JSON list of C-alpha atoms in Angstrom, two decimals:
[
{"chain": "A", "resi": 1, "resn": "MET", "atom": "CA", "xyz": [5.39, 23.17, 6.99]},
{"chain": "A", "resi": 2, "resn": "ASN", "atom": "CA", "xyz": [1.83, 24.13, 8.31]},
{"chain": "A", "resi": 3, "resn": "SER", "atom": "CA", "xyz": [0.17, 21.02, 9.68]},
{"chain": "A", "resi": 4, "resn": "THR", "atom": "CA", "xyz": [-2.69, 19.96, 11.92]},
{"chain": "A", "resi": 5, "resn": "ILE", "atom": "CA", "xyz": [-2.40, 17.12, 14.58]},
{"chain": "A", "resi": 6, "resn": "ILE", "atom": "CA", "xyz": [-4.70, 14.43, 12.99]},
{"chain": "A", "resi": 7, "resn": "LYS", "atom": "CA", "xyz": [-6.76, 13.99, 16.23]},
{"chain": "A", "resi": 8, "resn": "LYS", "atom": "CA", "xyz": [-8.39, 17.54, 15.17]},
{"chain": "A", "resi": 9, "resn": "THR", "atom": "CA", "xyz": [-9.42, 16.41, 11.75]},
{"chain": "A", "resi": 10, "resn": "PHE", "atom": "CA", "xyz": [-12.07, 14.20, 10.18]},
{"chain": "A", "resi": 11, "resn": "TYR", "atom": "CA", "xyz": [-8.84, 11.79, 9.41]},
{"chain": "A", "resi": 12, "resn": "SER", "atom": "CA", "xyz": [-8.72, 10.88, 13.33]},
{"chain": "A", "resi": 13, "resn": "GLU", "atom": "CA", "xyz": [-11.39, 8.02, 12.82]},
{"chain": "A", "resi": 14, "resn": "TYR", "atom": "CA", "xyz": [-8.43, 6.06, 11.42]},
{"chain": "A", "resi": 15, "resn": "PHE", "atom": "CA", "xyz": [-6.33, 6.01, 14.22]},
{"chain": "A", "resi": 16, "resn": "ASP", "atom": "CA", "xyz": [-6.50, 4.71, 17.86]},
{"chain": "A", "resi": 17, "resn": "ASP", "atom": "CA", "xyz": [-7.18, 7.07, 20.59]},
{"chain": "A", "resi": 18, "resn": "ASN", "atom": "CA", "xyz": [-3.74, 7.42, 21.60]},
{"chain": "A", "resi": 19, "resn": "VAL", "atom": "CA", "xyz": [-2.25, 8.47, 18.78]},
{"chain": "A", "resi": 20, "resn": "GLU", "atom": "CA", "xyz": [0.50, 11.15, 18.91]},
{"chain": "A", "resi": 21, "resn": "ASP", "atom": "CA", "xyz": [2.63, 12.90, 16.29]},
{"chain": "A", "resi": 22, "resn": "ILE", "atom": "CA", "xyz": [0.75, 12.27, 13.24]},
{"chain": "A", "resi": 23, "resn": "TYR", "atom": "CA", "xyz": [-0.13, 15.60, 11.17]},
{"chain": "A", "resi": 24, "resn": "LEU", "atom": "CA", "xyz": [-2.42, 16.60, 8.43]},
{"chain": "A", "resi": 25, "resn": "LEU", "atom": "CA", "xyz": [-0.49, 19.13, 6.07]},
{"chain": "A", "resi": 26, "resn": "ASP", "atom": "CA", "xyz": [-2.95, 22.09, 5.08]},
{"chain": "A", "resi": 27, "resn": "LYS", "atom": "CA", "xyz": [-3.94, 21.77, 1.54]},
{"chain": "A", "resi": 28, "resn": "SER", "atom": "CA", "xyz": [-1.55, 24.39, -0.13]},
{"chain": "A", "resi": 29, "resn": "GLU", "atom": "CA", "xyz": [1.64, 22.43, 1.22]},
{"chain": "A", "resi": 30, "resn": "SER", "atom": "CA", "xyz": [-0.01, 19.12, 0.15]},
{"chain": "A", "resi": 31, "resn": "SER", "atom": "CA", "xyz": [-0.64, 20.59, -3.17]},
{"chain": "A", "resi": 32, "resn": "LYS", "atom": "CA", "xyz": [3.27, 21.64, -2.99]},
{"chain": "A", "resi": 33, "resn": "LEU", "atom": "CA", "xyz": [4.34, 18.28, -2.27]},
{"chain": "A", "resi": 34, "resn": "TRP", "atom": "CA", "xyz": [2.18, 16.36, -4.60]},
{"chain": "A", "resi": 35, "resn": "TRP", "atom": "CA", "xyz": [3.24, 18.65, -7.53]},
{"chain": "A", "resi": 36, "resn": "SER", "atom": "CA", "xyz": [6.67, 18.32, -6.90]},
{"chain": "A", "resi": 37, "resn": "TYR", "atom": "CA", "xyz": [7.12, 14.41, -5.84]},
{"chain": "A", "resi": 38, "resn": "ILE", "atom": "CA", "xyz": [3.90, 12.85, -7.23]},
{"chain": "A", "resi": 39, "resn": "ASP", "atom": "CA", "xyz": [2.69, 14.41, -10.56]},
{"chain": "A", "resi": 40, "resn": "LYS", "atom": "CA", "xyz": [1.95, 17.78, -11.82]},
{"chain": "A", "resi": 41, "resn": "VAL", "atom": "CA", "xyz": [-1.36, 16.88, -13.32]},
{"chain": "A", "resi": 42, "resn": "ALA", "atom": "CA", "xyz": [-3.19, 13.81, -11.73]},
{"chain": "A", "resi": 43, "resn": "ASN", "atom": "CA", "xyz": [-4.60, 15.36, -8.87]},
{"chain": "A", "resi": 44, "resn": "ASN", "atom": "CA", "xyz": [-4.99, 11.15, -6.91]},
{"chain": "A", "resi": 45, "resn": "PHE", "atom": "CA", "xyz": [-3.57, 8.17, -7.31]},
{"chain": "A", "resi": 46, "resn": "PHE", "atom": "CA", "xyz": [-6.24, 6.53, -9.78]},
{"chain": "A", "resi": 47, "resn": "LYS", "atom": "CA", "xyz": [-5.39, 9.28, -11.95]},
{"chain": "A", "resi": 48, "resn": "LEU", "atom": "CA", "xyz": [-1.69, 8.80, -12.43]},
{"chain": "A", "resi": 49, "resn": "ASN", "atom": "CA", "xyz": [-0.21, 7.72, -15.90]},
{"chain": "A", "resi": 50, "resn": "ASP", "atom": "CA", "xyz": [1.09, 4.19, -16.01]},
{"chain": "A", "resi": 51, "resn": "ASN", "atom": "CA", "xyz": [4.51, 5.63, -16.42]},
{"chain": "A", "resi": 52, "resn": "ASN", "atom": "CA", "xyz": [4.58, 7.65, -13.26]},
{"chain": "A", "resi": 53, "resn": "GLN", "atom": "CA", "xyz": [7.32, 6.67, -10.74]},
{"chain": "A", "resi": 54, "resn": "ILE", "atom": "CA", "xyz": [4.80, 5.91, -8.40]},
{"chain": "A", "resi": 55, "resn": "ILE", "atom": "CA", "xyz": [2.96, 3.30, -10.43]},
{"chain": "A", "resi": 56, "resn": "PHE", "atom": "CA", "xyz": [6.22, 1.89, -11.26]},
{"chain": "A", "resi": 57, "resn": "ASN", "atom": "CA", "xyz": [7.64, 1.43, -7.92]},
{"chain": "A", "resi": 58, "resn": "SER", "atom": "CA", "xyz": [4.36, 0.26, -6.50]},
{"chain": "A", "resi": 59, "resn": "LYS", "atom": "CA", "xyz": [4.51, -2.57, -9.10]},
{"chain": "A", "resi": 60, "resn": "ASN", "atom": "CA", "xyz": [8.20, -3.65, -8.23]},
{"chain": "A", "resi": 61, "resn": "VAL", "atom": "CA", "xyz": [7.34, -3.46, -4.14]},
{"chain": "A", "resi": 62, "resn": "GLY", "atom": "CA", "xyz": [4.85, -6.26, -4.71]},
{"chain": "A", "resi": 63, "resn": "ASP", "atom": "CA", "xyz": [1.27, -6.34, -3.88]},
{"chain": "A", "resi": 64, "resn": "TRP", "atom": "CA", "xyz": [0.82, -5.47, -0.63]},
{"chain": "A", "resi": 65, "resn": "ARG", "atom": "CA", "xyz": [-2.91, -4.72, -1.32]},
{"chain": "A", "resi": 66, "resn": "GLN", "atom": "CA", "xyz": [-3.72, -8.50, -0.85]},
{"chain": "A", "resi": 67, "resn": "TYR", "atom": "CA", "xyz": [-2.64, -8.20, 2.69]},
{"chain": "A", "resi": 68, "resn": "TYR", "atom": "CA", "xyz": [-4.69, -4.92, 3.08]},
{"chain": "A", "resi": 69, "resn": "ASP", "atom": "CA", "xyz": [-7.87, -5.96, 1.69]},
{"chain": "A", "resi": 70, "resn": "THR", "atom": "CA", "xyz": [-8.20, -9.01, 3.48]},
{"chain": "A", "resi": 71, "resn": "ASP", "atom": "CA", "xyz": [-7.41, -7.32, 6.95]},
{"chain": "A", "resi": 72, "resn": "ASP", "atom": "CA", "xyz": [-4.24, -9.36, 7.48]},
{"chain": "A", "resi": 73, "resn": "ILE", "atom": "CA", "xyz": [-2.58, -7.12, 9.58]},
{"chain": "A", "resi": 74, "resn": "PRO", "atom": "CA", "xyz": [0.21, -9.30, 10.74]},
{"chain": "A", "resi": 75, "resn": "GLY", "atom": "CA", "xyz": [0.83, -10.44, 7.00]},
{"chain": "A", "resi": 76, "resn": "LEU", "atom": "CA", "xyz": [1.02, -6.94, 6.08]},
{"chain": "A", "resi": 77, "resn": "GLN", "atom": "CA", "xyz": [3.43, -5.65, 8.59]},
{"chain": "A", "resi": 78, "resn": "ASN", "atom": "CA", "xyz": [5.78, -8.81, 7.75]},
{"chain": "A", "resi": 79, "resn": "PHE", "atom": "CA", "xyz": [5.25, -8.08, 4.09]},
{"chain": "A", "resi": 80, "resn": "LEU", "atom": "CA", "xyz": [6.47, -4.17, 4.62]},
{"chain": "A", "resi": 81, "resn": "THR", "atom": "CA", "xyz": [9.08, -5.01, 6.90]},
{"chain": "A", "resi": 82, "resn": "SER", "atom": "CA", "xyz": [10.71, -7.50, 4.24]},
{"chain": "A", "resi": 83, "resn": "ILE", "atom": "CA", "xyz": [11.02, -5.05, 1.54]},
{"chain": "A", "resi": 84, "resn": "LEU", "atom": "CA", "xyz": [11.53, -1.40, 3.33]},
{"chain": "A", "resi": 85, "resn": "ASN", "atom": "CA", "xyz": [14.25, -0.28, 5.40]},
{"chain": "A", "resi": 86, "resn": "TRP", "atom": "CA", "xyz": [12.87, 2.75, 7.06]},
{"chain": "A", "resi": 87, "resn": "ASP", "atom": "CA", "xyz": [14.48, 4.02, 10.36]},
{"chain": "A", "resi": 88, "resn": "LYS", "atom": "CA", "xyz": [11.92, 5.07, 13.00]},
{"chain": "A", "resi": 89, "resn": "GLU", "atom": "CA", "xyz": [13.27, 8.13, 13.17]},
{"chain": "A", "resi": 90, "resn": "GLU", "atom": "CA", "xyz": [12.52, 8.95, 9.56]},
{"chain": "A", "resi": 91, "resn": "LEU", "atom": "CA", "xyz": [9.79, 11.52, 8.40]},
{"chain": "A", "resi": 92, "resn": "ILE", "atom": "CA", "xyz": [7.06, 9.69, 6.24]},
{"chain": "A", "resi": 93, "resn": "PHE", "atom": "CA", "xyz": [4.60, 11.43, 4.23]},
{"chain": "A", "resi": 94, "resn": "PHE", "atom": "CA", "xyz": [1.52, 9.54, 3.34]},
{"chain": "A", "resi": 95, "resn": "CYS", "atom": "CA", "xyz": [-0.06, 11.06, -0.05]},
{"chain": "A", "resi": 96, "resn": "ILE", "atom": "CA", "xyz": [-3.67, 10.27, -0.10]},
{"chain": "A", "resi": 97, "resn": "ASN", "atom": "CA", "xyz": [-4.32, 12.83, -3.00]},
{"chain": "A", "resi": 98, "resn": "LYS", "atom": "CA", "xyz": [-3.32, 16.29, -4.16]},
{"chain": "A", "resi": 99, "resn": "GLU", "atom": "CA", "xyz": [-4.95, 18.10, -1.00]},
{"chain": "A", "resi": 100, "resn": "THR", "atom": "CA", "xyz": [-4.38, 14.99, 1.42]},
{"chain": "A", "resi": 101, "resn": "VAL", "atom": "CA", "xyz": [-1.13, 14.49, 3.05]},
{"chain": "A", "resi": 102, "resn": "ILE", "atom": "CA", "xyz": [-0.30, 12.97, 6.33]},
{"chain": "A", "resi": 103, "resn": "LYS", "atom": "CA", "xyz": [2.98, 13.45, 8.03]},
{"chain": "A", "resi": 104, "resn": "THR", "atom": "CA", "xyz": [4.55, 11.16, 10.59]},
{"chain": "A", "resi": 105, "resn": "SER", "atom": "CA", "xyz": [7.29, 9.09, 12.04]},
{"chain": "A", "resi": 106, "resn": "TYR", "atom": "CA", "xyz": [6.48, 5.28, 11.07]},
{"chain": "A", "resi": 107, "resn": "GLU", "atom": "CA", "xyz": [7.54, 2.36, 12.68]},
{"chain": "A", "resi": 108, "resn": "ILE", "atom": "CA", "xyz": [6.57, -1.28, 11.03]},
{"chain": "A", "resi": 109, "resn": "LYS", "atom": "CA", "xyz": [6.66, -3.86, 13.90]},
{"chain": "A", "resi": 110, "resn": "VAL", "atom": "CA", "xyz": [6.92, -7.51, 13.12]},
{"chain": "A", "resi": 111, "resn": "LEU", "atom": "CA", "xyz": [4.22, -9.74, 14.63]},
{"chain": "A", "resi": 112, "resn": "LEU", "atom": "CA", "xyz": [5.29, -13.40, 14.82]}
]
């Protein structure tokens, strides 16, 4: 996969300065992933059909947005930890839209 370290992109502003191993896929790779796993028609989350598996599954996961929208990071971390079983060695793709996909390994730390 062709990718660029996030520090060299516009998206670096969303991460702290010591970030490592976070990559932005190039547009053609992002489009292939989106088309294969997300949707063949819609080009972003807000245009996904209600029958799309992403929309269906996000309703079943729960409303993580309440934590995110209120900047409750410990609440978000605890919520995600309670519903997800990610190994920190797993490769995770954050699909922002058809042309923007971020690739990294991801670990959720529980804050007490």
